[in-house]
Coordinates of C-alpha atoms in Angstrom, one line a residue:
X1 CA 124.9 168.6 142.5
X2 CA 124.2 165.0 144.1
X3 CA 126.4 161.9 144.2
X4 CA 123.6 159.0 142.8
X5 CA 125.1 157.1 145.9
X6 CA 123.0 160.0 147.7
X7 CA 119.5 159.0 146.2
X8 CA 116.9 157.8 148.8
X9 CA 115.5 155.4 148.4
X10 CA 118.3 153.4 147.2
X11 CA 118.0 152.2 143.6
X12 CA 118.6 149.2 141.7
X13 CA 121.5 149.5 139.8
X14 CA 123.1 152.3 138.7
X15 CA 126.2 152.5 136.1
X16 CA 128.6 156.1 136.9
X17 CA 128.7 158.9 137.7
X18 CA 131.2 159.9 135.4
X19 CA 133.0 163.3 135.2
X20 CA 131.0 164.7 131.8
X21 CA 127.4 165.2 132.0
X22 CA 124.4 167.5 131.3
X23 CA 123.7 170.7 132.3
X24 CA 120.2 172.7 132.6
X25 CA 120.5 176.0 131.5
X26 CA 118.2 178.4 129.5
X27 CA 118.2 175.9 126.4
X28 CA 117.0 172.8 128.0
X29 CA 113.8 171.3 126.9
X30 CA 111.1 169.1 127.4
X31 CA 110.3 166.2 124.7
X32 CA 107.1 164.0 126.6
X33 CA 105.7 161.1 124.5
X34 CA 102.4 159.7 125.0
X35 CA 101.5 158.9 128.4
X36 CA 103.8 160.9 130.2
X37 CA 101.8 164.2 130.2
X38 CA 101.5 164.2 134.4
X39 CA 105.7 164.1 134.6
X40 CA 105.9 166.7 131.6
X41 CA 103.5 169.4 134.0
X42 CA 104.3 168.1 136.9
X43 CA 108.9 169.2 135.8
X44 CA 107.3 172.5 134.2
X45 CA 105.5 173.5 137.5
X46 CA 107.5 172.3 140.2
X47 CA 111.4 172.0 138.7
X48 CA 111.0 174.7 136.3
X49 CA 110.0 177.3 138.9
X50 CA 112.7 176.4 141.3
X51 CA 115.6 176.0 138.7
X52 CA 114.2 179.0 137.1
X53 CA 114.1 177.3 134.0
X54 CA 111.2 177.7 131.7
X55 CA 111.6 173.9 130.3
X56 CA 110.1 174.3 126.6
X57 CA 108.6 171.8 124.2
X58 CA 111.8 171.0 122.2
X59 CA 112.5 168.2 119.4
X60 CA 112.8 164.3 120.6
X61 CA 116.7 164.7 118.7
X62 CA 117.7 167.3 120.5
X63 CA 121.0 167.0 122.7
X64 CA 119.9 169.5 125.0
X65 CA 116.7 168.3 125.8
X66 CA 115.2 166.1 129.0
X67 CA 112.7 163.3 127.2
X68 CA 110.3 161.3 128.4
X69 CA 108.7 158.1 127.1
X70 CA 106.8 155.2 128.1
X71 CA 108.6 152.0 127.1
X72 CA 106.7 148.7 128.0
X73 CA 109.3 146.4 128.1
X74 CA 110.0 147.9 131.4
X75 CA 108.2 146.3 134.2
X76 CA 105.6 148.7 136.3
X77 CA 106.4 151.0 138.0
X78 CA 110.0 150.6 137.2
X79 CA 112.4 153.4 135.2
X80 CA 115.7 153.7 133.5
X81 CA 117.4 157.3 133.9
X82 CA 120.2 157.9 131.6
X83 CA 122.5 161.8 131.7
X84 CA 124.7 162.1 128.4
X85 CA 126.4 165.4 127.9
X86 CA 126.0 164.7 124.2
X87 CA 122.1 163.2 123.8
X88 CA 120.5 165.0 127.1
X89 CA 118.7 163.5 129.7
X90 CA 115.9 160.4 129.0
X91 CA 113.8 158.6 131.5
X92 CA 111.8 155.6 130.4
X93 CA 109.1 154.3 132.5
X94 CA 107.3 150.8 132.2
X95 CA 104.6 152.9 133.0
X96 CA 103.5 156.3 133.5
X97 CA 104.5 156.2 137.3
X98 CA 107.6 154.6 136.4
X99 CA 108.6 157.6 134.1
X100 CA 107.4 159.9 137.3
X101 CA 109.2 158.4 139.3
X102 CA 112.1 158.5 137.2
X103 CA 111.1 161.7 137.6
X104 CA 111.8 162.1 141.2
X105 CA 115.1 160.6 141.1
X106 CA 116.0 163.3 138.3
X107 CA 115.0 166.1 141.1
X108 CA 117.5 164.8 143.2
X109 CA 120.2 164.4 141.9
X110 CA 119.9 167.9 140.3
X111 CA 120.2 169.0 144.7
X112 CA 118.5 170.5 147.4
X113 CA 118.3 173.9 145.7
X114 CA 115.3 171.9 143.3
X115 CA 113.0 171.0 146.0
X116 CA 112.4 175.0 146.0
X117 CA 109.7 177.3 145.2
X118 CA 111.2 179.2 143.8
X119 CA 115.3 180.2 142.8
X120 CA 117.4 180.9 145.7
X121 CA 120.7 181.6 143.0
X122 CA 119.0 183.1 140.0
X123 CA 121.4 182.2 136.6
X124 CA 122.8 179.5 138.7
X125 CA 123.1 176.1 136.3
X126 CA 122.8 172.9 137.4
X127 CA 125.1 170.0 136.0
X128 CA 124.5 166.0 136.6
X129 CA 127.3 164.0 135.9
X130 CA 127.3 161.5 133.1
X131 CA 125.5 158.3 134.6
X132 CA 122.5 155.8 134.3
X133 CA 119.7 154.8 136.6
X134 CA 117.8 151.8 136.4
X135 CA 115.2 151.0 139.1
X136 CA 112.2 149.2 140.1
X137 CA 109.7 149.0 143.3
X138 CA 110.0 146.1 145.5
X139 CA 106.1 146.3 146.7
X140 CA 103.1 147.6 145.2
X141 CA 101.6 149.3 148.2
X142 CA 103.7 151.7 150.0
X143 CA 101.7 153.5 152.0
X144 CA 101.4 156.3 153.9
X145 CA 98.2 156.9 156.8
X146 CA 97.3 160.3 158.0
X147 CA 94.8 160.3 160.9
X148 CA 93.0 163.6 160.0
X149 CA 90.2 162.4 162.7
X150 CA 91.9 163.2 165.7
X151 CA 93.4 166.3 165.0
X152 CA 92.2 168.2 161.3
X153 CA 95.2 168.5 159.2
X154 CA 93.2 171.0 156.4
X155 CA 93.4 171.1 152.9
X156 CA 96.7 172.8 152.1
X157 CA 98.2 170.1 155.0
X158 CA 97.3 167.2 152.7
X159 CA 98.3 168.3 149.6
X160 CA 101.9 169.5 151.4
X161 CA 102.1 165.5 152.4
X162 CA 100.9 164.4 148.7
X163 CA 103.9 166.1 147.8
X164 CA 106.7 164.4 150.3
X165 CA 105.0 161.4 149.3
X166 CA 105.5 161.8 146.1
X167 CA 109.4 163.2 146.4
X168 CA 109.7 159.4 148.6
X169 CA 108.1 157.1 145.4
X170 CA 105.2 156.4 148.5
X171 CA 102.0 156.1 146.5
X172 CA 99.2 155.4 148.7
X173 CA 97.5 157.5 151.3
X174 CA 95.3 156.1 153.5
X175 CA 93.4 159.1 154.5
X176 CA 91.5 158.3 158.0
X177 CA 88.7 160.3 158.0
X178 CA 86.5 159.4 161.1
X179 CA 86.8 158.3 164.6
X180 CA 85.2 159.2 167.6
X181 CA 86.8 162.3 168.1
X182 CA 85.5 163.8 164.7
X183 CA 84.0 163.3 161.5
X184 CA 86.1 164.9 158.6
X185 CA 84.4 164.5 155.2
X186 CA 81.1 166.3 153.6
X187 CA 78.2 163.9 153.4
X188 CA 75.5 165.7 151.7
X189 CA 72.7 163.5 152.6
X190 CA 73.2 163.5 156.2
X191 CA 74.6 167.4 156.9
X192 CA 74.4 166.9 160.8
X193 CA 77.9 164.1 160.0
X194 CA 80.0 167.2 159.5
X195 CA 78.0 170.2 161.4
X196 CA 77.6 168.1 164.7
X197 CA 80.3 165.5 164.1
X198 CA 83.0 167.8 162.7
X199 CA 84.2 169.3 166.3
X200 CA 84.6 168.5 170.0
X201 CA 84.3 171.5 172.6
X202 CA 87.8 170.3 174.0
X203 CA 91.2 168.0 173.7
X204 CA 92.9 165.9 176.1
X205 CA 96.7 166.9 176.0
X206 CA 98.5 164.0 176.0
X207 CA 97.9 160.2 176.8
X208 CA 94.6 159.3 178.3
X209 CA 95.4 159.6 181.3
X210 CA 96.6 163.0 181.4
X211 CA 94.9 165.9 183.9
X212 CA 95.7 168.4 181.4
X213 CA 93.1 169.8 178.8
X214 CA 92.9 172.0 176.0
X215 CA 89.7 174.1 176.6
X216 CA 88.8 175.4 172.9
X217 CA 87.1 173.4 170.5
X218 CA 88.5 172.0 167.5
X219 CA 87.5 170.9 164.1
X220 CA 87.5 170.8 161.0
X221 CA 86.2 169.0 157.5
X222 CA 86.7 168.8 154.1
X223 CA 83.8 169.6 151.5
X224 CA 83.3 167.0 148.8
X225 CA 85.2 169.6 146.5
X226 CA 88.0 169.6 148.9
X227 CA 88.2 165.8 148.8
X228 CA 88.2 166.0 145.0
X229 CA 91.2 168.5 144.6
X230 CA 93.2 165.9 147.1
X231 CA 91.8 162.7 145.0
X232 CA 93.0 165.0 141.4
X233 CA 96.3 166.1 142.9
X234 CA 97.2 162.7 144.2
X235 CA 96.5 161.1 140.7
X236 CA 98.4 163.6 138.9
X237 CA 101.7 162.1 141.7
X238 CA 100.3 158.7 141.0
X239 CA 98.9 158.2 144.4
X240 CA 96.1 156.5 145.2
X241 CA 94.3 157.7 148.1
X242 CA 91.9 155.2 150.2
X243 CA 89.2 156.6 152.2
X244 CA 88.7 155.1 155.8
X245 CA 85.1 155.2 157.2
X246 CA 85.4 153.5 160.8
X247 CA 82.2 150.9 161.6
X248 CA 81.1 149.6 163.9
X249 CA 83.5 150.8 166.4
X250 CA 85.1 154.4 166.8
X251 CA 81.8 155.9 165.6
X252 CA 81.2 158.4 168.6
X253 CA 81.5 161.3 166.2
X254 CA 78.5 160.0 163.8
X255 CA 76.6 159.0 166.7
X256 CA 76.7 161.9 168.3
X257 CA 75.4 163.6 164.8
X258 CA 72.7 161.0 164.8
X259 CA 72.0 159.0 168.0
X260 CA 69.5 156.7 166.4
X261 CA 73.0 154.9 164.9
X262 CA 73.9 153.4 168.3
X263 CA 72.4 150.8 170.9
X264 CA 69.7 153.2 172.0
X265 CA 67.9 150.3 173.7
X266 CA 71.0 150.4 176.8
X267 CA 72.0 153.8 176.8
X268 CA 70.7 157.4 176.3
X269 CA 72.7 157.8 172.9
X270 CA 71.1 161.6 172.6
X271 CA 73.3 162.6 175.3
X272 CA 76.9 161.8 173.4
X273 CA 79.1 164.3 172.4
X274 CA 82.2 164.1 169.7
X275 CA 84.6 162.3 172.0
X276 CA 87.1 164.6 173.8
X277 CA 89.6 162.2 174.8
X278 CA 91.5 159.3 173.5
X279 CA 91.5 155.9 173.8
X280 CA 88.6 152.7 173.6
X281 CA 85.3 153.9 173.0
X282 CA 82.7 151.7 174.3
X283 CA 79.9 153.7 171.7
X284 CA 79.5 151.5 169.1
X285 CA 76.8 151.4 166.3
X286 CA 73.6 149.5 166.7
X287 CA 73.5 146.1 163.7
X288 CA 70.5 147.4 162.8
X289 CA 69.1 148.2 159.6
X290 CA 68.6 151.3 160.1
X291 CA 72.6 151.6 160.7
X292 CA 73.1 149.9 157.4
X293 CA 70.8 151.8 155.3
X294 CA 72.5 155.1 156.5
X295 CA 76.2 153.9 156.1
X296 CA 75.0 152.2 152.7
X297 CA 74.3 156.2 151.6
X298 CA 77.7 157.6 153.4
X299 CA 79.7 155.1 150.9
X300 CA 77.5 156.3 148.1
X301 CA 79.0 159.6 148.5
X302 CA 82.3 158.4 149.1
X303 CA 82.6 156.2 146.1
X304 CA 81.7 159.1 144.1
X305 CA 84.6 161.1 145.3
X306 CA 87.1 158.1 145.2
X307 CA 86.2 156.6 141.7
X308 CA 88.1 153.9 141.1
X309 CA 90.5 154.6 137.9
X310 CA 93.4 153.8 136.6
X311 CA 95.1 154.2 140.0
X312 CA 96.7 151.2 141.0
X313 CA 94.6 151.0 144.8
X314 CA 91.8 153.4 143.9
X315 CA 89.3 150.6 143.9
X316 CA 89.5 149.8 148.1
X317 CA 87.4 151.2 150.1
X318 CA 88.9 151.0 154.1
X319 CA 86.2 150.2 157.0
X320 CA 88.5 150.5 159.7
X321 CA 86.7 147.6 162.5
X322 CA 89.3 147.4 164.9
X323 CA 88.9 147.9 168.5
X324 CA 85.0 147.2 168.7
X325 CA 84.1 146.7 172.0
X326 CA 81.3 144.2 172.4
X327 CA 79.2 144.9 176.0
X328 CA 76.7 147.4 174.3
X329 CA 75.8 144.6 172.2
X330 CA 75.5 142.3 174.9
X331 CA 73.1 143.8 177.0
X332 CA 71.2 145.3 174.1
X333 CA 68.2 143.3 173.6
X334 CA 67.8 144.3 169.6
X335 CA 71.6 143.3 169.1
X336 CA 70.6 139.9 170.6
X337 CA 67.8 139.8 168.4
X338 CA 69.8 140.0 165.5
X339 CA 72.4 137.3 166.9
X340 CA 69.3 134.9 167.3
X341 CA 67.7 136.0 163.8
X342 CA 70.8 135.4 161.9
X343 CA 71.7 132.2 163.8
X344 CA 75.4 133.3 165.0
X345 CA 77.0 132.1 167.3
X346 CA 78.1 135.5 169.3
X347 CA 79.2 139.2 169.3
X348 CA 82.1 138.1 167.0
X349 CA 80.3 136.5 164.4
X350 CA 77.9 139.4 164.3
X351 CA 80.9 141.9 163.9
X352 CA 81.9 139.6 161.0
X353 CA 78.3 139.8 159.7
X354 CA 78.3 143.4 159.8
X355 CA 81.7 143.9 158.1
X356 CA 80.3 140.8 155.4
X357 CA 77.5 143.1 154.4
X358 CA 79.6 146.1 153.6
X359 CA 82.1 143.6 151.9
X360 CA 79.3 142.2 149.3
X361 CA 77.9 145.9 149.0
X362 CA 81.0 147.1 148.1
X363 CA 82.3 144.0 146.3
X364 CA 79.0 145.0 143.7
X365 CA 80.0 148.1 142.8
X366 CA 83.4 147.3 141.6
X367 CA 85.3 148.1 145.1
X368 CA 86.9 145.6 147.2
X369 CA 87.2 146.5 150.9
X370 CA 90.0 146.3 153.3
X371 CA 90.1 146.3 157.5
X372 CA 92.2 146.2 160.1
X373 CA 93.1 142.9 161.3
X374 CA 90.1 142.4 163.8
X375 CA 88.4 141.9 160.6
X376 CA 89.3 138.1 160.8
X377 CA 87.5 137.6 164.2
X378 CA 84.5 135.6 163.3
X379 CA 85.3 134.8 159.7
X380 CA 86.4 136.8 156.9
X381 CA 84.4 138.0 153.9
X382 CA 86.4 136.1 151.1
X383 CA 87.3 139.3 149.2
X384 CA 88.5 141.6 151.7
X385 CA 92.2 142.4 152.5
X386 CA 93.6 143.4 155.8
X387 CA 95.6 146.0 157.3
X388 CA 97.8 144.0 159.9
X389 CA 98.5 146.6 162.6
X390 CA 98.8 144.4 166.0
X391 CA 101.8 143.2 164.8
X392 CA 102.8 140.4 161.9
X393 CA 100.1 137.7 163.6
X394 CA 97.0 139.2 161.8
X395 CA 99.0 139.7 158.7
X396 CA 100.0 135.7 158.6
X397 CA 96.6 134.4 159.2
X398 CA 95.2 136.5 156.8
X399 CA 97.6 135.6 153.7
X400 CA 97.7 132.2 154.7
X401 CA 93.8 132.2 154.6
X402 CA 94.2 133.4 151.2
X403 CA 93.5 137.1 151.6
X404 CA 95.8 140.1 150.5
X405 CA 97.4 142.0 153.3
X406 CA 99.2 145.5 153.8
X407 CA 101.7 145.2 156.7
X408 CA 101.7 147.8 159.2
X409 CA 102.7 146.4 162.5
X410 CA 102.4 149.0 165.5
X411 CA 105.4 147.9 166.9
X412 CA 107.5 148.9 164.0
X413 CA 106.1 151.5 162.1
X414 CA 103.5 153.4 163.9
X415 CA 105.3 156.9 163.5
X416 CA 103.5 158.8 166.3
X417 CA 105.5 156.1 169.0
X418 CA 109.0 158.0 170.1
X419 CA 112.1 158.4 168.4
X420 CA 114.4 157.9 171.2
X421 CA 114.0 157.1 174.8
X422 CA 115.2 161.0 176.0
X423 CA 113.1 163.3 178.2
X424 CA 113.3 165.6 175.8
X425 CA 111.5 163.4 173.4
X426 CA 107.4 165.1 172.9
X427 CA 105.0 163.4 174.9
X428 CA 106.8 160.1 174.2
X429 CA 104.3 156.9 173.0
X430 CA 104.7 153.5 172.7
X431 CA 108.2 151.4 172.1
X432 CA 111.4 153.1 171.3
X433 CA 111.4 153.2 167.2
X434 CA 114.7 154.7 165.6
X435 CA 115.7 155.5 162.4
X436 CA 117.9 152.9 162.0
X437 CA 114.7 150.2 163.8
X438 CA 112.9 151.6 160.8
X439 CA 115.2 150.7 158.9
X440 CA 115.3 147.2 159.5
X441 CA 112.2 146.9 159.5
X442 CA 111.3 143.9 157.4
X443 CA 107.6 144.0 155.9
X444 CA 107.2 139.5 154.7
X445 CA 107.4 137.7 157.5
X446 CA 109.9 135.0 156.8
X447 CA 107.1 132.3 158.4
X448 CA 105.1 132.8 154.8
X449 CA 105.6 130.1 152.3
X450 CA 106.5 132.2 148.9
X451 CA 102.7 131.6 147.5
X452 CA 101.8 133.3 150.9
X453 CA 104.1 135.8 150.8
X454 CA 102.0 136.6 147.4
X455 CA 99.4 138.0 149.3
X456 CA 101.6 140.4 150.7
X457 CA 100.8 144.0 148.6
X458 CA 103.2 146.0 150.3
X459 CA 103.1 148.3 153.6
X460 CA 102.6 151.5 155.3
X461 CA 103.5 153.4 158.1
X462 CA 101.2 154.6 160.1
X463 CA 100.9 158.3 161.8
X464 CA 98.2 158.7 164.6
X465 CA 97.0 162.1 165.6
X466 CA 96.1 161.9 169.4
X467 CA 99.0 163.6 170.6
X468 CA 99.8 165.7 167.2
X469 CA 98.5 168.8 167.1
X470 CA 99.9 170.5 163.7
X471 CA 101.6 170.3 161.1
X472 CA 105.4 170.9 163.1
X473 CA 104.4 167.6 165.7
X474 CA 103.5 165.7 162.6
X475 CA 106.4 166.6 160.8
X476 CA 108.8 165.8 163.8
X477 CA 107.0 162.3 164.2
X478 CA 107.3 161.4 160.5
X479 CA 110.4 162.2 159.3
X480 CA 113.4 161.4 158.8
X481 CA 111.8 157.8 159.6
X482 CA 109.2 158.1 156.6
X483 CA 112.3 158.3 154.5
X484 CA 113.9 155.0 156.0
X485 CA 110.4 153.2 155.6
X486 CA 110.4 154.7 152.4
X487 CA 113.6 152.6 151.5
X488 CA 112.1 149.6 153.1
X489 CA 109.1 149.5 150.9
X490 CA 110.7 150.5 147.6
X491 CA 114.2 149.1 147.5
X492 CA 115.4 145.2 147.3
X493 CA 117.3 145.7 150.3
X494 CA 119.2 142.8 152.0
X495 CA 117.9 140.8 155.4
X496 CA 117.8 143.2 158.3
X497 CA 120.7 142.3 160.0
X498 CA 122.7 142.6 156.7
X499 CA 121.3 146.5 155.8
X500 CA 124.2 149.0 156.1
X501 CA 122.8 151.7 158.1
X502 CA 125.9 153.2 157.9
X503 CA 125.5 154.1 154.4
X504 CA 121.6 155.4 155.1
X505 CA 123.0 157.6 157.4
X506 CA 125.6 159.0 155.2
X507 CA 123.0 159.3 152.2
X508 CA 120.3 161.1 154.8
X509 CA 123.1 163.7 154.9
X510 CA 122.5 165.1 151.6
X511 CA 118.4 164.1 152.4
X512 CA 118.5 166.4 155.6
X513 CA 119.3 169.3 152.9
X514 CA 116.5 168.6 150.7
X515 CA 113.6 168.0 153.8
X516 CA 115.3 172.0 155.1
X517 CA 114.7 173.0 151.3
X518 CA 111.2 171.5 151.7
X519 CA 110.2 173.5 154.9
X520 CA 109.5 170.0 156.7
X521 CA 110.1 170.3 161.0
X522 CA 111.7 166.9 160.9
X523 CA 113.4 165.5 164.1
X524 CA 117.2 166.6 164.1
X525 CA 119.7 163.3 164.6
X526 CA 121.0 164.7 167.9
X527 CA 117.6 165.6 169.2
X528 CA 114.5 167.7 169.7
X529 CA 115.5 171.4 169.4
X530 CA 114.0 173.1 172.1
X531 CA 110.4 174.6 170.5
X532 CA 110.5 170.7 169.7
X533 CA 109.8 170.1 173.1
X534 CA 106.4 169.5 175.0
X535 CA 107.5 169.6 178.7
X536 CA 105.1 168.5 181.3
X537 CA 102.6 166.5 178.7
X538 CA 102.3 162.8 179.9
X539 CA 102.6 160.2 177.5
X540 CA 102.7 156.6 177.5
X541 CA 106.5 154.9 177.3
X542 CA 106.6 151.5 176.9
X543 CA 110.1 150.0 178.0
X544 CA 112.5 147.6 176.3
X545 CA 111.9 145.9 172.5
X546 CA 108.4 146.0 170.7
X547 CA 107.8 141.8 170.9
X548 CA 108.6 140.8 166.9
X549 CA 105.4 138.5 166.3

């Protein structure tokens, strides 16, 4: 059994625990109004098995019963969880996320033991103390990006992080499916994306500038009925999940599938492989129409398997266009051509022309696109949102221009940068970022005027796959900082300076116990444990604080 002063992340207000309370036993059941049929299957298949508790259909009056209702006057998102030993268990939602949520908090405080399979202390009952729950999301979008291009996290991989998602309230994945280094997603109209694109003969081990290299090939994709079964079993955790198809930059992988997408008029695009290293890829595609046409049917495929729904972010559409270098187009005489025909004023503007096109395109079928911050170089398209990743600048501009913004600043939440500034630490990126930096990590910069801070949907942490391998090296880069992040996007939380820590750390106690009952190879507080370890790998440490701007 959990104190509620254990819950992560933190709720809003909460009235007991008192000694009396509820128990789950063989006579517990489930009474699920309208609207709350995804929390009633998603208690029956995941805490039933794991309480060993078969969870019936039972009568809305029943004192031993868990109920579940939607009740509007509730904001969304938001729930109130009351335990009475003498009424059962109820958890009203404003919405049906809310009551799923409500959901989540229910799992904890019932203990480690329900974040099982399966029961580890058959006829064991579980009490919670008499006490009520009332809690709401600070920000919209709390997000969650998995770089599947680098290195393929398959099927099974994503649905796993679906689920800690879910068990965190985080309810976007931003699922980056191409780069360079590999094209991950079925694209029936142009088979060569996945059967050329989808694996590189070899890996760089470590930074860029490593000497080491791993000598088999790796790949990977999902088929379009893959990417269904992840869209399905995200909606049923209300989680939206928002594709990322990179253009025009970080495209080695497509070009190498079809070399008539890139500048074929300065280099000898037929002799490009999938990229087997990391870093700034000069490749980039060719503003051509024959580009546009082709990238025009890859988003036909992908709207189709991300339909916009219900889902509170299922209608954006992410184009990546960061790190686009611009010499191809300079010396390509067709890329000129355009400039001239167009009447821009450089490589810039016709970046922003490029991105504009997909913006409109998308912007007529119901979708609204989003980018990372380089997006803004050369002029915005008026309806796209940006992903502020080179720190809060990007982010600023962008919601004081009037365009909605997801903060994700590298120098504070990029999960793949170290933990700690130890040797031990695996092939150790980037600035120094703790649990407890995570933690006061503040997402609204306080330079925003409150109309601009409007623009501000919410934010995301962000775990690149250069130098993560599997499953373990994601898992040890994630958490337990996903969980502080986690508090930082859902809780009201006081100013940085002003966040006790101190009490995080004693609630991620009784969280450590539920990430062991979920099987998740998080980083220990007193270190990497030695299989942890990757000695002799270079990385890339950056010393001293990440600049705050």
């Amino acid at each position: 059994m959990t104190s509620t002063t254990d819950l992560i992340p933190a709720p809003r207000a909460l009235d007991g625990p008192l000694r009396c309370g509820f128990v789950f036993d063989e006579r517990t059941a489930l009474w699920a109004g309208p609207g709350t049929g995804s929390t009633e299957r998603w208690l029956r298949s995941v805490l039933g098995p794991a309480l060993d508790l078969p969870l019936p259909p039972g009568p809305e009056d029943s004192p031993q019963a868990v109920r579940l209702r939607v009740d509007d006057t509730l904001e969304p998102e938001a729930y109130r969880l009351a335990v009475s030993a003498t009424w059962g268990v109820e958890i009203r939602g404003g919405d049906p996320a809310g009551v799923f949520w409500g959901a989540q908090t229910l799992r904890q405080l019932l203990g480690p033991e329900a974040f099982r399979r399966a029961p580890v202390r058959p006829g064991m009952r579980y009490g919670i103390p008499h006490q009520t729950v009332e809690d709401a999301p600070r920000f919209r979008w709390r997000g969650l990006l998995l770089d599947v291009a680098r290195h393929f996290m398959p099927k099974d991989g994503v649905l796993r992080y679906l689920d800690l998602m879910a068990a965190h309230k985080l309810n976007v994945l931003h699922l980056h499916l191409t780069d360079d280094q590999g094209w991950r997603i079925e694209i029936k109209r142009h088979p060569k994306l996945t059967e050329t694109g989808s694996w590189r003969s070899r890996t760089r081990l470590g930074h860029r500038a490593s000497p080491l290299w791993d000598e088999r090939p790796h790949g990977g994709f999902y088929t379009q009925d893959d990417i269904r079964e992840i869209v399905a079993y995200a909606a049923q955790r209300h989680i939206s999940v928002v594709p990322e198809i990179d253009v025009p930059g970080h495209s080695q992988a497509a070009i190498a599938a079809y070399p008539e997408l890139g500048n074929t008029d300065v280099i000898d695009t037929t002799a490009l492989p999938v990229w087997d290293t990391w870093g700034i890829n000069p490749n980039v595609l060719a503003p051509t129409d024959t580009t546009l046409r082709f990238y025009e049917g890859v988003f036909e495929e992908v709207l189709e398997l991300f339909p916009a729904d219900a889902a509170a972010f299922s209608a954006f559409v992410h184009i990546g266009g960061d790190e686009c270098p611009k010499d191809q187009w300079r010396r390509s005489p067709a890329a000129q051509a355009r400039i001239k025909e167009l009447g821009l004023a450089g490589e810039d503007e016709l970046q922003a022309w490029f991105v504009g096109h997909f913006d409109r395109w998308l912007a007529a079928r119901g979708r609204r696109l989003i980018g990372w911050d380089e997006i803004l170089e050369g002029g915005l398209a008026p309806g796209a949102a940006v992903s502020s990743w080179r720190g809060y600048a990007g982010g600023i501009a962008a919601a004081r221009a009037g365009h909605d913004v997801v903060m994700c600043p590298e120098q504070q939440v990029y999960l793949d940068h170290r933990q700690a500034a130890g040797e031990d630490e695996p092939v150790p990126i980037g600035y120094v970022r703790t649990l407890e930096d995570v933690y006061r990590f503040e997402p609204v910069p306080p330079q925003l005027t409150a109309e601009e801070a409007g623009h501000v949907l919410g934010t995301q942490a962000n775990v690149w796959t250069e130098v993560l391998e599997d499953h373990a090296r994601v898992d040890y880069q994630t958490f337990p900082r996903l969980a502080a992040f986690a508090e930082v996007a859902w809780s009201a939380l006081p100013t940085p300076a002003e966040r006790d820590f101190a009490d995080f750390e004693r609630r991620m106690t009784a969280h450590y116990a539920r990430l062991d009952a979920l099987g998740v190879a998080y980083r220990p507080p007193g270190g990497p444990k030695p299989w942890q370890r990757r000695p002799g790998i270079l990385g890339r440490p950056i010393d001293g604080a990440p600049p705050n701007r």
